[in-house]
Each structure stands twice: as C-alpha cells, then as structure tokens.
Short mmCIF file of C-alpha atoms and ligand atoms in Angstrom, two decimals:
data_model
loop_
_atom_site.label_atom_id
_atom_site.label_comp_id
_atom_site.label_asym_id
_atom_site.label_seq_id
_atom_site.Cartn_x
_atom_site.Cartn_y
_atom_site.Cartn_z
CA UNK A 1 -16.35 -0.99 -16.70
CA UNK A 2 -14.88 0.99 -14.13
CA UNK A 3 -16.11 4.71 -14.20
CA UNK A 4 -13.78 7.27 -12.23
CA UNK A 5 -14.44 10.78 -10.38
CA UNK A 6 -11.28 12.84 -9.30
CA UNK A 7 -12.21 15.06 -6.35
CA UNK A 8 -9.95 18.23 -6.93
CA UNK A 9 -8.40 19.21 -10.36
CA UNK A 10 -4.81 20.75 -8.93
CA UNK A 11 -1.92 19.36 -8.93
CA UNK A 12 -2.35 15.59 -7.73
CA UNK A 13 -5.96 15.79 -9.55
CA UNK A 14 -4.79 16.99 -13.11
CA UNK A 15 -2.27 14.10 -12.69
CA UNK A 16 -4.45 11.42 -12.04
CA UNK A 17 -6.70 12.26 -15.20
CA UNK A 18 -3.43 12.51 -17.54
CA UNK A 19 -1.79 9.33 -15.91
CA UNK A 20 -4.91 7.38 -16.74
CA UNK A 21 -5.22 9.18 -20.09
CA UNK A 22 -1.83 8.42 -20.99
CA UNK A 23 -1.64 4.81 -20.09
CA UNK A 24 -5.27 4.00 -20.92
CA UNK A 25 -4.98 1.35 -23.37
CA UNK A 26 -2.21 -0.21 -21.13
CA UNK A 27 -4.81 0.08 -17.69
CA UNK A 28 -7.21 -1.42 -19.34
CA UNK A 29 -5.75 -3.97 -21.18
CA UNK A 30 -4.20 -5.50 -17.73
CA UNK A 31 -7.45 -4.88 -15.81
CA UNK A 32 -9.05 -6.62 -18.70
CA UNK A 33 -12.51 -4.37 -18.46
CA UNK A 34 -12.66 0.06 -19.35
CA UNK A 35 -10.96 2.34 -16.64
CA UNK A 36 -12.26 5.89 -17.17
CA UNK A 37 -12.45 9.23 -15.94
CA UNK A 38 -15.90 10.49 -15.84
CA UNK A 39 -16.27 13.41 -13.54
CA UNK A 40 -13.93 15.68 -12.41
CA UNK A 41 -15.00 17.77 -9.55
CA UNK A 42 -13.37 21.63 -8.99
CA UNK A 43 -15.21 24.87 -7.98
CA UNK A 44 -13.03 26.27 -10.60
CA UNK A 45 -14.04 26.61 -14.47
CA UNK A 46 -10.87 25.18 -16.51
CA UNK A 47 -12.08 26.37 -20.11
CA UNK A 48 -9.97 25.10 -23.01
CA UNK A 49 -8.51 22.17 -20.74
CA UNK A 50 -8.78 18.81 -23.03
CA UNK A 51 -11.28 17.51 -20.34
CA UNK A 52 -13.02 20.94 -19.75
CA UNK A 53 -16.47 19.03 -20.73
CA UNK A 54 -16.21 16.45 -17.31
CA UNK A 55 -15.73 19.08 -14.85
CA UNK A 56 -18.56 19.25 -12.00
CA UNK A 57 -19.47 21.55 -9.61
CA UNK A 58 -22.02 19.87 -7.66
CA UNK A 59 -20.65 16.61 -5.55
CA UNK A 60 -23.99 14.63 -5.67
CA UNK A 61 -23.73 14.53 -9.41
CA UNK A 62 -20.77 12.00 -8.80
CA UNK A 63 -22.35 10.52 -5.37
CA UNK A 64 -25.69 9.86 -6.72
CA UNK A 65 -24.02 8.26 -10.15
CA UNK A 66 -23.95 4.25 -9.42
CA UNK A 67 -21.84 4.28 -12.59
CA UNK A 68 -18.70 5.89 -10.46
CA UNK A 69 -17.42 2.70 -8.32
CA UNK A 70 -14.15 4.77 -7.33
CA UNK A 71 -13.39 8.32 -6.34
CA UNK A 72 -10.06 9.84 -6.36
CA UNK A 73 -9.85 12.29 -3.50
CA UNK A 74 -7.22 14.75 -4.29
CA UNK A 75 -8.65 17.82 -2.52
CA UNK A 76 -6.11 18.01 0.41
CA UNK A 77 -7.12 18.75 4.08
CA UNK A 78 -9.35 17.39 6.35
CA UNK A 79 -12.77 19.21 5.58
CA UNK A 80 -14.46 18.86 2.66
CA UNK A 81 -12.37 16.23 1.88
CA UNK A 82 -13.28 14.27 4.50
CA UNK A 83 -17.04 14.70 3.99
CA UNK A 84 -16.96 13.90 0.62
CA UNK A 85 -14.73 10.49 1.12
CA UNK A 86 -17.33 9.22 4.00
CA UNK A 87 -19.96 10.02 1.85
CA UNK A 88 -18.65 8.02 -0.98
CA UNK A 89 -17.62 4.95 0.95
CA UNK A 90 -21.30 4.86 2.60
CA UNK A 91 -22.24 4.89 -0.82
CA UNK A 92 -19.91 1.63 -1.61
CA UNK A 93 -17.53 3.88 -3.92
CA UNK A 94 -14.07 3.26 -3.16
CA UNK A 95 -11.84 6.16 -2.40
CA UNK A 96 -8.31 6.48 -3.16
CA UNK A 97 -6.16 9.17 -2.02
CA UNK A 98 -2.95 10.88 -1.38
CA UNK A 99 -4.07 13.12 1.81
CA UNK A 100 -1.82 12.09 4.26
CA UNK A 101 -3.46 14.76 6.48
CA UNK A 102 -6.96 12.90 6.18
CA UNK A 103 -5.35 9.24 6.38
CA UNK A 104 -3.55 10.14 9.70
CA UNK A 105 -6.14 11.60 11.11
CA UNK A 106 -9.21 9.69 10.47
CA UNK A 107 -7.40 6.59 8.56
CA UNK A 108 -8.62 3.96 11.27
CA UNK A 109 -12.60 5.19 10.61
CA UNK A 110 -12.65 5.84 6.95
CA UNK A 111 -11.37 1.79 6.52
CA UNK A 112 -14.18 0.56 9.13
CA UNK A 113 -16.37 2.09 6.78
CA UNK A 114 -15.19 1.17 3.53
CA UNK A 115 -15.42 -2.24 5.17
CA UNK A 116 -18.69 -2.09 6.05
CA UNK A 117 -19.76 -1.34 3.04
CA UNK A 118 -17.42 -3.57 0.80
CA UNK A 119 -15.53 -1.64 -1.36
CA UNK A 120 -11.95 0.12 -0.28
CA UNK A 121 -10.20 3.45 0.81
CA UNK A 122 -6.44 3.56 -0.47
CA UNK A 123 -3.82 5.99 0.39
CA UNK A 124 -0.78 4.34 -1.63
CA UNK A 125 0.37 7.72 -2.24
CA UNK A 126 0.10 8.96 1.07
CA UNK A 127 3.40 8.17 1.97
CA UNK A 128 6.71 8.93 -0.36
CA UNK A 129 5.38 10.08 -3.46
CA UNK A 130 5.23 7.85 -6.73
CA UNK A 131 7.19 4.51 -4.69
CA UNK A 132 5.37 1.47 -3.84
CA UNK A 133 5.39 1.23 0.20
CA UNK A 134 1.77 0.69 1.70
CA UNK A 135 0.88 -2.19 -0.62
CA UNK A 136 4.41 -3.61 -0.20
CA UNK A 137 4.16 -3.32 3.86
CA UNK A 138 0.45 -5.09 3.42
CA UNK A 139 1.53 -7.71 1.32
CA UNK A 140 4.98 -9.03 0.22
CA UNK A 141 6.21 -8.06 3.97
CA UNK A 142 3.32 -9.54 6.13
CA UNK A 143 5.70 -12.20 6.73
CA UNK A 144 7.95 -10.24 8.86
CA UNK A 145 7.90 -8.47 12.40
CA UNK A 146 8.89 -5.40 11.39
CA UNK A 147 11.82 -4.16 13.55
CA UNK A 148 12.64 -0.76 11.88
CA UNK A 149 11.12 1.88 9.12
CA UNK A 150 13.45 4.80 8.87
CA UNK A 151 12.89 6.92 5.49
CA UNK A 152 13.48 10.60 4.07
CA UNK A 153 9.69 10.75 3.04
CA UNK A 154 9.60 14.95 2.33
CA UNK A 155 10.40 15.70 -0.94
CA UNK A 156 10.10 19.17 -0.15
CA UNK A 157 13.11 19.52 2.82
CA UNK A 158 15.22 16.80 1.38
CA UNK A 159 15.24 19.04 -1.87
CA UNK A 160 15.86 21.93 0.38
CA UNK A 161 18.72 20.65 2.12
CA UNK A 162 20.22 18.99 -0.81
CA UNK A 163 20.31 22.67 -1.97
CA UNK A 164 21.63 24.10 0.98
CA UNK A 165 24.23 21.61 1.37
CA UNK A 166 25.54 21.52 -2.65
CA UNK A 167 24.68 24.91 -3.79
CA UNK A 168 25.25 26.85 -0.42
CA UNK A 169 21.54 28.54 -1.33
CA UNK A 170 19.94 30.36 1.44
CA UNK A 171 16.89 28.22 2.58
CA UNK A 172 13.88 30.61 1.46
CA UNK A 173 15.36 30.93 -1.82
CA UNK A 174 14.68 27.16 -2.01
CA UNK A 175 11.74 26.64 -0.20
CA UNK A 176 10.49 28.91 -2.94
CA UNK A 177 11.91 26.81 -5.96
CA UNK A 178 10.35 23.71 -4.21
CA UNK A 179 7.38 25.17 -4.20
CA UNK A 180 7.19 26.40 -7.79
CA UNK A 181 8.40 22.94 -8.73
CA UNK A 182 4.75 21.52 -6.46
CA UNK A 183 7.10 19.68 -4.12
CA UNK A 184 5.34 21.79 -1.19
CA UNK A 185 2.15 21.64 0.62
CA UNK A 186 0.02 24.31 0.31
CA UNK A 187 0.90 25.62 3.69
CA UNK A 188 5.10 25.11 4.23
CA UNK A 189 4.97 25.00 7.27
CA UNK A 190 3.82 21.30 6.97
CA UNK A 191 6.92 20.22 5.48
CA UNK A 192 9.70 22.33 6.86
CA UNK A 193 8.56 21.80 10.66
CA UNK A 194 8.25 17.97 9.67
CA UNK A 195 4.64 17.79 10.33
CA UNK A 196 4.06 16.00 7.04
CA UNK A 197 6.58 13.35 7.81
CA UNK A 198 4.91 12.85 11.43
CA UNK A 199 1.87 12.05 9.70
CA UNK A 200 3.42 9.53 6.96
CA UNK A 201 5.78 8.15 9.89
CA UNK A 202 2.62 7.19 11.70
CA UNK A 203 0.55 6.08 8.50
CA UNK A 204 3.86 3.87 7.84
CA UNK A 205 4.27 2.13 11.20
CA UNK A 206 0.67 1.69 11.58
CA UNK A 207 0.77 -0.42 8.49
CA UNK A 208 4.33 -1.93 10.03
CA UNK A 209 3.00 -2.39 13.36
CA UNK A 210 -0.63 -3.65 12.91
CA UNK A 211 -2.26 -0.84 15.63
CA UNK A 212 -3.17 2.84 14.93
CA UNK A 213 0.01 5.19 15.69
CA UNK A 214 -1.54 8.36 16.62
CA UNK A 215 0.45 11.29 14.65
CA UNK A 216 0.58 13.75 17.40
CA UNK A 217 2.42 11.08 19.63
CA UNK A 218 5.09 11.42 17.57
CA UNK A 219 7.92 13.78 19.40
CA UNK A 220 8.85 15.93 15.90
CA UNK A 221 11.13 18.16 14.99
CA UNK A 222 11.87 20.18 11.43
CA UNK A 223 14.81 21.35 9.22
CA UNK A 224 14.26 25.36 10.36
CA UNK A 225 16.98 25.36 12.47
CA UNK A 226 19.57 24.34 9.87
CA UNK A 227 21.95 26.53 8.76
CA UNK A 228 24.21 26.56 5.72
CA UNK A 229 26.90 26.32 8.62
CA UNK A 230 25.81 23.05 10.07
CA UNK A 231 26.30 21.93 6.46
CA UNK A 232 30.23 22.97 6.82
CA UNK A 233 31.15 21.15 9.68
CA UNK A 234 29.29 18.23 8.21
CA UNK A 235 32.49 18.48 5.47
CA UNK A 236 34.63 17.47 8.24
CA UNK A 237 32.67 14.54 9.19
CA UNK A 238 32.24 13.53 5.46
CA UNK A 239 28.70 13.57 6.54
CA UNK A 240 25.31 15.30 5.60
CA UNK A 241 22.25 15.90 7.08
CA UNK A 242 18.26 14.45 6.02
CA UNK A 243 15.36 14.66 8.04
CA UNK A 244 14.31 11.20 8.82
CA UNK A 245 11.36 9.53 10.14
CA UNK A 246 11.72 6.85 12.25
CA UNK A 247 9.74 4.33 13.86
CA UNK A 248 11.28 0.82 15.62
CA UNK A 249 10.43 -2.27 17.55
CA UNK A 250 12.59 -3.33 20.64
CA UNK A 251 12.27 -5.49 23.72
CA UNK A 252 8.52 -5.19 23.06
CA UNK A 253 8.53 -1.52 23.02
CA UNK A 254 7.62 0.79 20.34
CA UNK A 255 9.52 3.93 20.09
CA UNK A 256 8.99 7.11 16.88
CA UNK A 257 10.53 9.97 16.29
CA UNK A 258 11.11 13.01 13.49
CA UNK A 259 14.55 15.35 13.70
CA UNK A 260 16.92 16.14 11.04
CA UNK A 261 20.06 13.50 11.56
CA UNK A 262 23.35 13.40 10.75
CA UNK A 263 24.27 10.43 8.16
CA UNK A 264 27.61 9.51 7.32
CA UNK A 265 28.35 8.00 3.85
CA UNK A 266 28.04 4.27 5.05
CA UNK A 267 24.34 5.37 5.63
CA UNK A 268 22.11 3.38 2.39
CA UNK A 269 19.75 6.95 3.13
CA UNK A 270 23.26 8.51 2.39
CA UNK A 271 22.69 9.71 -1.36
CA UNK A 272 19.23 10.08 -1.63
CA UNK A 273 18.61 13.61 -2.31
CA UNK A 274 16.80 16.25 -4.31
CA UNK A 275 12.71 15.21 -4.40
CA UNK A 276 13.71 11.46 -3.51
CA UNK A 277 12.70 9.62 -0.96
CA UNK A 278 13.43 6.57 0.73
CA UNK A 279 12.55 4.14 3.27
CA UNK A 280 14.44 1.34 4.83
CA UNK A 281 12.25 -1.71 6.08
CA UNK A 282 14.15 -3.88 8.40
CA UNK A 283 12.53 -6.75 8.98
CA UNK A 284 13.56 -9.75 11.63
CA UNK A 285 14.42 -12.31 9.26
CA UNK A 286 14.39 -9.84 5.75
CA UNK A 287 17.27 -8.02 7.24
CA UNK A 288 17.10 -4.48 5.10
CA UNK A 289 15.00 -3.60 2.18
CA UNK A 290 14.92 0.09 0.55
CA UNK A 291 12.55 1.45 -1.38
CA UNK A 292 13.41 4.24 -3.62
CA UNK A 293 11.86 7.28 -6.04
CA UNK A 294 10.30 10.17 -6.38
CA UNK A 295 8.49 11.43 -2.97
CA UNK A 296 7.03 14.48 -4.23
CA UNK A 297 5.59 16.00 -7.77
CA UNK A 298 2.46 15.88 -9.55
CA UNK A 299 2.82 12.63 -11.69
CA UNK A 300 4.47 10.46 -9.07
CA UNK A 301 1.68 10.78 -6.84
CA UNK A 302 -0.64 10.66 -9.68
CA UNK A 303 0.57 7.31 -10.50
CA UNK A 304 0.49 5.85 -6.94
CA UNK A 305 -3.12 7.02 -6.80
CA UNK A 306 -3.52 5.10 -10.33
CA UNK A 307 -1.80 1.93 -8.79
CA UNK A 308 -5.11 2.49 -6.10
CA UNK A 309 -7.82 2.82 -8.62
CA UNK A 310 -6.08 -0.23 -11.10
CA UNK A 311 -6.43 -2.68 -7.41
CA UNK A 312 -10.11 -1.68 -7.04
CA UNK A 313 -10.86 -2.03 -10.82
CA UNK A 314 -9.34 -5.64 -10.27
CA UNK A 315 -11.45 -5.77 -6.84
CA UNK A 316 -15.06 -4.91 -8.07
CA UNK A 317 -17.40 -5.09 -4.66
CA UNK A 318 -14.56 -6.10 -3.02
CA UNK A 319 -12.60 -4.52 0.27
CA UNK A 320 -8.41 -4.92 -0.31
CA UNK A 321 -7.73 -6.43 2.54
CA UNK A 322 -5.34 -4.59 5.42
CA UNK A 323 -2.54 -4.22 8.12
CA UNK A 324 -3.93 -0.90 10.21
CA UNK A 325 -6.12 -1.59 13.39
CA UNK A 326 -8.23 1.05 15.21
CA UNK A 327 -6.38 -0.10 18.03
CA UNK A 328 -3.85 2.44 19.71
CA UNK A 329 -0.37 1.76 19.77
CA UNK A 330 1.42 3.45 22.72
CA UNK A 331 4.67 4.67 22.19
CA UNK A 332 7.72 4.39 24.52
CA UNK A 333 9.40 7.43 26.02
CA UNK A 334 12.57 8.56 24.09
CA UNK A 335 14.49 9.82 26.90
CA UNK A 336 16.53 6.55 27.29
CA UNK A 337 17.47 6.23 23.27
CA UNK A 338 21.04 6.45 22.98
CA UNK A 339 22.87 7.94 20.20
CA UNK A 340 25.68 10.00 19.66
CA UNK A 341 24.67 13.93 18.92
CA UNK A 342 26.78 16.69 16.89
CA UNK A 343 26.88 19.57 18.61
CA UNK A 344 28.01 23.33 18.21
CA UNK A 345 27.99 25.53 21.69
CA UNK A 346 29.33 29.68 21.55
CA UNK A 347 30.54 31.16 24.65
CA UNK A 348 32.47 27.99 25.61
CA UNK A 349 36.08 25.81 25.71
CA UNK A 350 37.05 22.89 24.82
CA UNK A 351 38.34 21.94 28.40
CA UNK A 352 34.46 22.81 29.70
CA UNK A 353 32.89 20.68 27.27
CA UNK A 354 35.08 17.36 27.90
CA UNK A 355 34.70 17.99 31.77
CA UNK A 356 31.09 18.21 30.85
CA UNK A 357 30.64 15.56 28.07
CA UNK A 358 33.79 13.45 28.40
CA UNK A 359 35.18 12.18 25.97
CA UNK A 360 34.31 13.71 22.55
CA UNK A 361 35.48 14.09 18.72
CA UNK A 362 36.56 17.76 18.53
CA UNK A 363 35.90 19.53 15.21
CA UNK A 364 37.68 22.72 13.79
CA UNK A 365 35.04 25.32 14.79
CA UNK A 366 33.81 27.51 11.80
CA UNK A 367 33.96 30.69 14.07
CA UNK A 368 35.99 32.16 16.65
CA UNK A 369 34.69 31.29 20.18
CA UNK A 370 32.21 28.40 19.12
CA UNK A 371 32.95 24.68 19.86
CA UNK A 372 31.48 21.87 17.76
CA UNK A 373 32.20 18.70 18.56
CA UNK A 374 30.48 14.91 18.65
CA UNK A 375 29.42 13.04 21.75
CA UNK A 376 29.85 9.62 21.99
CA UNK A 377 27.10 7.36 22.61
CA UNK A 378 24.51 8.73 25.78
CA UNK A 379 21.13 8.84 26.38
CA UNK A 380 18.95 11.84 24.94
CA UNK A 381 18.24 12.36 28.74
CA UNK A 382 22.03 12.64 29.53
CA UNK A 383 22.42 14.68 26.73
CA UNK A 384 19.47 17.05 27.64
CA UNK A 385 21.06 17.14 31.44
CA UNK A 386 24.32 18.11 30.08
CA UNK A 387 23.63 20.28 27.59
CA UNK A 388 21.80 22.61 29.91
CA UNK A 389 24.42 24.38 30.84
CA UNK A 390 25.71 25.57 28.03
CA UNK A 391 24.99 27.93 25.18
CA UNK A 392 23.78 25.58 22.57
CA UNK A 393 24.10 26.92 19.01
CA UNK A 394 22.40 23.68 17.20
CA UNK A 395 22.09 20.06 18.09
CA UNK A 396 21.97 17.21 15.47
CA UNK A 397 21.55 13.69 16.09
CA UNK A 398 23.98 11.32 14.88
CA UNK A 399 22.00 8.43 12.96
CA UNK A 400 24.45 5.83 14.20
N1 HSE B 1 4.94 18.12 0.45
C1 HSE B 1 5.15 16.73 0.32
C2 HSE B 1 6.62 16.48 0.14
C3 HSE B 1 4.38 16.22 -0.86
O1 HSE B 1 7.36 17.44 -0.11
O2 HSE B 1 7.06 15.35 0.26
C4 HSE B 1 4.35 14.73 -0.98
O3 HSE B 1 3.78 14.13 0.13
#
C-alpha cells in the first residue's frame, strides 16, 4: 500500500487528489498494490470539499507518519517548500513535484539526498505541463548525445501570443484570461519575462546534458516587448512569433538561450499554440523527436505529478535512477551564434540600413518613417555592433 500526502491544496494540489481519485481503480490495478491520498496539507480550511476530512495543518503529522512513503509537493516557491521536501526525503519519503523554481534551484541537492536515503524526488511536471519529457530524456533517449532541445515550454506567453497574433487582443487583456484560466504563476512576471522557461530550459538540458545547468547562466529574454505590430509584419513573412528555449551541443561547446523567435511555417514548433507546448529533441543518430500537449493547467500537471507517484509506488525503497549531475556545466558565450534577425528601426532609410547591414529582405513598413527589414545570416555580435547606431524599434531573432 502506498499512502500519499499532497503538500498544498491549490491548483496543482486539488489536481493531484482528483487525478488519483478519478483513476483510482485504474492506478492501482497497474501498480498492482492501493495508491491513496491520505493527508492533504493547506493552512486553509476547505469545508464542504469531498476530502475536507484529510486536510492537515501541522506538517509533522505527515512527516512523522511511516505510513506516507511519497509526498506530493505542490506548494510553489522555494521556502517552505523546500524545507518541507528535505525534510521528507531525510525521512526516506519520496517527493514528487512540479516546482520548477525549487528543481532549478536546489535540483542537484534534493536528488543527493533522496539518494542517500533510497527513495526518489521527481519533477516530471516541472517542465511542459501534462507531456512526458524528463522520464523520456532519462530513459528511452539515454542512447543518444543529445545535440539540440528547443521547446515553447510557457503555456502562459504562448497562449498570450497566440492571442495577440489571431485575435489582435491587447496583451494585459490576455495575460489576465491566462491567468483566470491558472495558466500563470502566481507572480507574472515569471512567465512573461521568460524566467520560468530559463528555469525548465536548464532543468531540461541538465537532464540532456548529464551536468547541472545553472538557471541564471542562461542569457533570457521575455515576450514584453511584443507588440500587436510585430505580429503584422510577421503576415508578410508568413511567419509568427513563440518564445523558445533553447539549449544545443556543438564542437564540444554548450551554448542556451531564451528570446521570443521568429518561426516560419516549415518550423515543426510552427502550430503549436494556445496552452501547448512543445519540445524538439534532436538527437545524433535519433535525428528529431517532438513531444507535444498541454504545458500549463491544473490537471495536466496533476497527471505528470501522478505519472511520479505511480513510478515510486512501482519503486518501493527504491531511488529511480537519473541523468542530472551536481557537476556544473559551463556555457559558451553567445556572441558568435549566427542567425538571421527581423528588425524594425524609426528615424531611418532604407539606403542607411543596406550600407549598414548589407544585403537585407526589405519589408513594407507598417508606419511612415520606420524600416523593417531581415538580416541575413551574422553573428549576434555583428548584429549588436551594427545595430548601435540606429534607432531600434524591436529586434526578433529569426529561428533559422
Ligand atoms: N506558468 C507556467 C506556464 C505553468 O504558463 O507554462 C506551467 O509550468
């Protein structure tokens, strides 16, 4: 028997208890022994909820339980939540978890110590929602040398620029619709500056790469600088644009980024949109695999977490084995990547801009006295050099 506690009764909490509710005969039946909730820990009183009588207040109630083998931590943040997942690990309860926050951050630690004391912390849902990625990376891919991992893994700003780009919708109007619909972190700013996709781009190539990819090393860059009239020109390129979050391995070099990128249709990210995410594994001799669904959304994540908690159940006293080493992996500078870039400058010509740039793809400008135009292929350093001396409206990169 396998005896649950779900740390947090929100949105990814409530989910995990009605996910293993729902499907209990089904878990069980393919764990072959009894999955069940038993605590569920909130400071908050929930009276009337169906499973009002298994809410705790008091954490040691579920620590000091040897009944609970595995806690689902679905607090958020890295405070209490982080306390309360070392404690249970040192206690030989296995943790499972969608806090990206908590798995970038202290990831490399927290699976020493599950280690040591043989049982497991899993973060399936850490990264893109509801789809199957970590355990995929750590298994049916450990045959490859991962070359590439490129995915739109926030729900939250591909929804938002889906929006912008289909509906013409102003982008608070939709940041605010996301976050009724529980896309969004609790703080915004998370998603929309692409700080949550730093942290699942380094969670992801960790797992890829085998060695720890701090998150802050990761040069970032959000969707706030979008505007519905980037989205016009993109017309003319038969193009769109998705914030991406990419990692890649080349001439023994790693190299990561986050930025909103131009895709053209040819582009397998091309139609993912709304909530979806997905990420494209190239591997040396796999070539490209993409893995698709729902990134964001109570009972996505809710049933990655469940796909956590089903693997311990199977793995009783057991630590799943892993990918991620405590080791650091350095990161090369991305000054010499070379790319093409979209770019829209005001107070310019078109004669000053191909003197400048050379040769470029002009596009009809959307107002009087702007240029927009595409690059061909330079470095980002070129393009940083050049671009310096002009008025520079908005800058996207081109994905290829
Ligand atoms: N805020 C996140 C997103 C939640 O929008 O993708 C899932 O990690």
């Amino acid at each position: 028997m396998a005896k649950v506690a779900v740390l947090g009764y929100g949105t990814v909490g409530s989910g995990i208890v009605e996910v293993i509710k729902t499907n209990q005969e089904l878990i069980n039946q393919r764990v072959g022994d009894e999955v069940d909730v038993k605590y569920i820990l909130d400071l908050r009183e929930f009276p009337g909820d169906p499973y009002e009588d298994m809410i705790v207040h008091d954490v040691n109630v579920i620590m000091d339980d040897p009944e609970v083998t595995i806690v689902c931590e679905a607090m958020g943040g890295i405070g209490a939540a982080y306390q309360f997942t070392k404690t249970a690990l040192s206690k030989g309860k296995s943790v499972c978890t969608s806090n990206k926050a908590l798995v970038a951050e202290y990831g490399p630690e927290l699976l020493a110590l599950a280690k040591e004391n043989h049982c497991s912390y899993l973060f399936e849902a850490s990264c893109g929602g509801g789809i199957p990625i970590i355990r995929p990376l750590q298994t049916c891919l450990l045959q490859e040398q991962v070359v590439a991992l490129k995915g739109i893994i926030n729900g939250t700003t591909n929804y938002i620029l889906t929006k912008m780009e289909l509906e013409g919708a102003d982008f608070e109007t939709v940041l605010k619709d996301a976050q009724s619909l529980g896309y969004a972190e609790a703080n915004p700013e998370a998603d929309i500056e692409g700080y949550d996709v730093q942290r699942k781009i380094a969670i992801l190539s960790s797992l890829a790469f085998g060695n720890t990819v701090f998150y802050k090393d990761v040069p970032t860059e959000g969707i706030t600088k979008i505007t519905i009239d980037d989205f016009k020109y993109m017309k003319q390129l038969k193009a769109t644009i998705k914030l991406l979050g990419m990692s890649r391995y080349e001439d023994g070099k790693y190299f990561a980024m986050v930025a909103p990128f131009v895709l053209t249709k040819e582009s397998p990210l091309y139609n993912v949109s709304d909530v979806m995410n997905a990420i494209l594994v190239t591997g040396n001799t796999l070539g490209d695999s993409m893995f698709y669904g729902a990134g964001a959304g109570k009972l996505p994540t809710a049933s990655a977490v469940v796909s956590d908690v089903i693997e311990c159940a199977m793995n009783p006293g057991k630590t799943i084995k892993g990918t991620w080493k405590p080791e650091k992996l350095e990161l090369s500078d991305l000054s010499d990547a070379k790319r093409r870039f979209f770019v829209r400058i005001a107070n310019a010509n078109e004669e000053a801009v191909k003197v400048a740039f050379g040769h470029v793809q002009m596009l009809e400008p959307v107002y009087d006295g702007e240029v927009a135009f595409v690059t061909d292929v330079m470095t980002e350093r070129s393009y940083k050099d050049i671009a310096s001396a002009f008025d520079v409206v908005n800058m996207i990169r081109m994905d290829s």
